[in-house]
């Protein structure tokens, strides 16, 4: 029964991913080709420039990548590092839970052995 439940959960998660992907494509179908997936930074900059032309930035970037390729590479590196940290944390939590289950099972076995040993002494 547990295997069927796992298969169902996996199928539902994959289905949800497909629906989210399809929905994001469907919602952006009327956007101009170069603005289909514009980031929030550029939208905020456009809004500020249109509505507050006298605005002066109070901060300048510490580092500006030389090209779009470098910027994309740094973003990919950031995503990979984040995925690595997430995977490490997930693995650590999984291992902790596994160790706790093994400790509980071992404690149960020790209690059962102690109980059976105690029963043997009574006769």
Tab-separated table of C-alpha atoms in Angstrom:
chain	number	residue	atom	x	y	z
A	1	UNK	CA	0.000	0.000	0.000
A	2	UNK	CA	2.852	2.382	0.817
A	3	UNK	CA	4.414	1.884	-2.632
A	4	UNK	CA	1.133	2.821	-4.331
A	5	UNK	CA	0.938	5.935	-2.191
A	6	UNK	CA	4.501	6.936	-3.150
A	7	UNK	CA	3.744	6.423	-6.847
A	8	UNK	CA	0.605	8.548	-6.528
A	9	UNK	CA	2.441	11.353	-4.724
A	10	UNK	CA	5.226	11.314	-7.323
A	11	UNK	CA	2.702	11.435	-10.175
A	12	UNK	CA	0.860	14.345	-8.536
A	13	UNK	CA	4.084	16.312	-8.058
A	14	UNK	CA	5.131	15.762	-11.679
A	15	UNK	CA	1.638	16.745	-12.820
A	16	UNK	CA	1.777	19.935	-10.736
A	17	UNK	CA	5.147	20.853	-12.257
A	18	UNK	CA	3.775	20.356	-15.773
A	19	UNK	CA	0.682	22.463	-14.981
A	20	UNK	CA	2.786	25.294	-13.512
A	21	UNK	CA	5.099	25.283	-16.538
A	22	UNK	CA	2.182	25.243	-19.007
A	23	UNK	CA	0.380	27.988	-17.097
A	24	UNK	CA	3.445	30.250	-17.141
A	25	UNK	CA	3.722	29.800	-20.908
A	26	UNK	CA	0.001	30.391	-21.405
A	27	UNK	CA	-0.104	33.586	-19.332
A	28	UNK	CA	2.794	35.160	-21.287
A	29	UNK	CA	1.579	34.226	-24.763
A	30	UNK	CA	0.557	37.824	-25.704
A	31	UNK	CA	3.703	39.514	-24.392
A	32	UNK	CA	6.175	40.899	-26.929
A	33	UNK	CA	8.933	38.398	-27.706
A	34	UNK	CA	11.714	40.385	-26.026
A	35	UNK	CA	9.588	41.048	-22.914
A	36	UNK	CA	8.115	37.588	-22.338
A	37	UNK	CA	10.106	36.912	-19.171
A	38	UNK	CA	11.370	40.300	-18.047
A	39	UNK	CA	12.716	40.438	-14.509
A	40	UNK	CA	11.292	42.562	-11.726
A	41	UNK	CA	14.430	44.726	-11.573
A	42	UNK	CA	13.972	46.031	-15.099
A	43	UNK	CA	10.223	46.542	-14.562
A	44	UNK	CA	10.890	48.552	-11.397
A	45	UNK	CA	13.529	50.636	-13.182
A	46	UNK	CA	11.099	51.388	-16.022
A	47	UNK	CA	8.377	52.376	-13.564
A	48	UNK	CA	10.678	54.718	-11.643
A	49	UNK	CA	12.006	56.334	-14.824
A	50	UNK	CA	8.477	56.931	-16.143
A	51	UNK	CA	6.900	58.235	-12.930
A	52	UNK	CA	9.806	59.896	-11.086
A	53	UNK	CA	12.184	61.363	-13.627
A	54	UNK	CA	14.017	63.394	-10.943
A	55	UNK	CA	14.903	60.292	-8.894
A	56	UNK	CA	18.601	59.846	-8.160
A	57	UNK	CA	19.810	56.376	-7.105
A	58	UNK	CA	21.307	56.361	-3.613
A	59	UNK	CA	23.355	53.214	-4.232
A	60	UNK	CA	25.581	52.010	-7.031
A	61	UNK	CA	26.427	48.348	-7.674
A	62	UNK	CA	29.643	47.049	-6.141
A	63	UNK	CA	30.304	44.869	-9.190
A	64	UNK	CA	28.890	45.099	-12.693
A	65	UNK	CA	29.477	42.092	-14.969
A	66	UNK	CA	31.227	42.858	-18.242
A	67	UNK	CA	28.650	41.143	-20.437
A	68	UNK	CA	25.357	39.315	-20.427
A	69	UNK	CA	27.163	35.989	-20.637
A	70	UNK	CA	29.113	36.694	-17.462
A	71	UNK	CA	25.929	37.813	-15.735
A	72	UNK	CA	24.160	34.605	-16.811
A	73	UNK	CA	27.128	32.535	-15.668
A	74	UNK	CA	27.141	34.172	-12.245
A	75	UNK	CA	23.402	33.620	-11.937
A	76	UNK	CA	23.852	29.939	-12.866
A	77	UNK	CA	26.666	29.628	-10.313
A	78	UNK	CA	24.429	31.172	-7.650
A	79	UNK	CA	21.631	28.748	-8.547
A	80	UNK	CA	24.016	25.777	-8.408
A	81	UNK	CA	25.359	26.815	-5.000
A	82	UNK	CA	21.815	27.255	-3.704
A	83	UNK	CA	20.835	23.827	-5.013
A	84	UNK	CA	23.921	22.336	-3.362
A	85	UNK	CA	23.089	23.884	0.009
A	86	UNK	CA	19.468	22.776	-0.316
A	87	UNK	CA	20.514	19.234	-1.242
A	88	UNK	CA	22.976	19.072	1.643
A	89	UNK	CA	20.328	20.251	4.121
A	90	UNK	CA	17.784	17.789	2.757
A	91	UNK	CA	20.305	14.939	2.986
A	92	UNK	CA	21.278	15.904	6.530
A	93	UNK	CA	17.630	15.961	7.620
A	94	UNK	CA	17.031	12.599	5.928
A	95	UNK	CA	20.066	11.067	7.653
A	96	UNK	CA	19.036	12.471	11.037
A	97	UNK	CA	15.562	10.983	10.654
A	98	UNK	CA	17.043	7.640	9.572
A	99	UNK	CA	19.379	7.618	12.589
A	100	UNK	CA	16.480	8.393	14.931
A	101	UNK	CA	14.436	5.517	13.477
A	102	UNK	CA	17.373	3.131	13.861
A	103	UNK	CA	17.906	4.277	17.461
A	104	UNK	CA	14.224	3.734	18.267
A	105	UNK	CA	14.288	0.297	16.634
A	106	UNK	CA	17.457	-0.611	18.525
A	107	UNK	CA	15.974	0.602	21.810
A	108	UNK	CA	12.857	-1.469	21.128
A	109	UNK	CA	14.994	-4.548	20.459
A	110	UNK	CA	16.963	-3.985	23.677
A	111	UNK	CA	13.726	-3.585	25.673
A	112	UNK	CA	12.312	-6.755	24.117
A	113	UNK	CA	15.490	-8.690	24.927
A	114	UNK	CA	15.487	-7.358	28.484
A	115	UNK	CA	11.849	-8.312	28.921
A	116	UNK	CA	12.415	-11.815	27.568
A	117	UNK	CA	15.512	-12.213	29.754
A	118	UNK	CA	13.531	-11.101	32.788
A	119	UNK	CA	10.763	-13.591	32.036
A	120	UNK	CA	13.268	-16.408	31.807
A	121	UNK	CA	14.567	-15.663	35.328
A	122	UNK	CA	11.108	-15.950	36.891
A	123	UNK	CA	10.706	-19.674	36.319
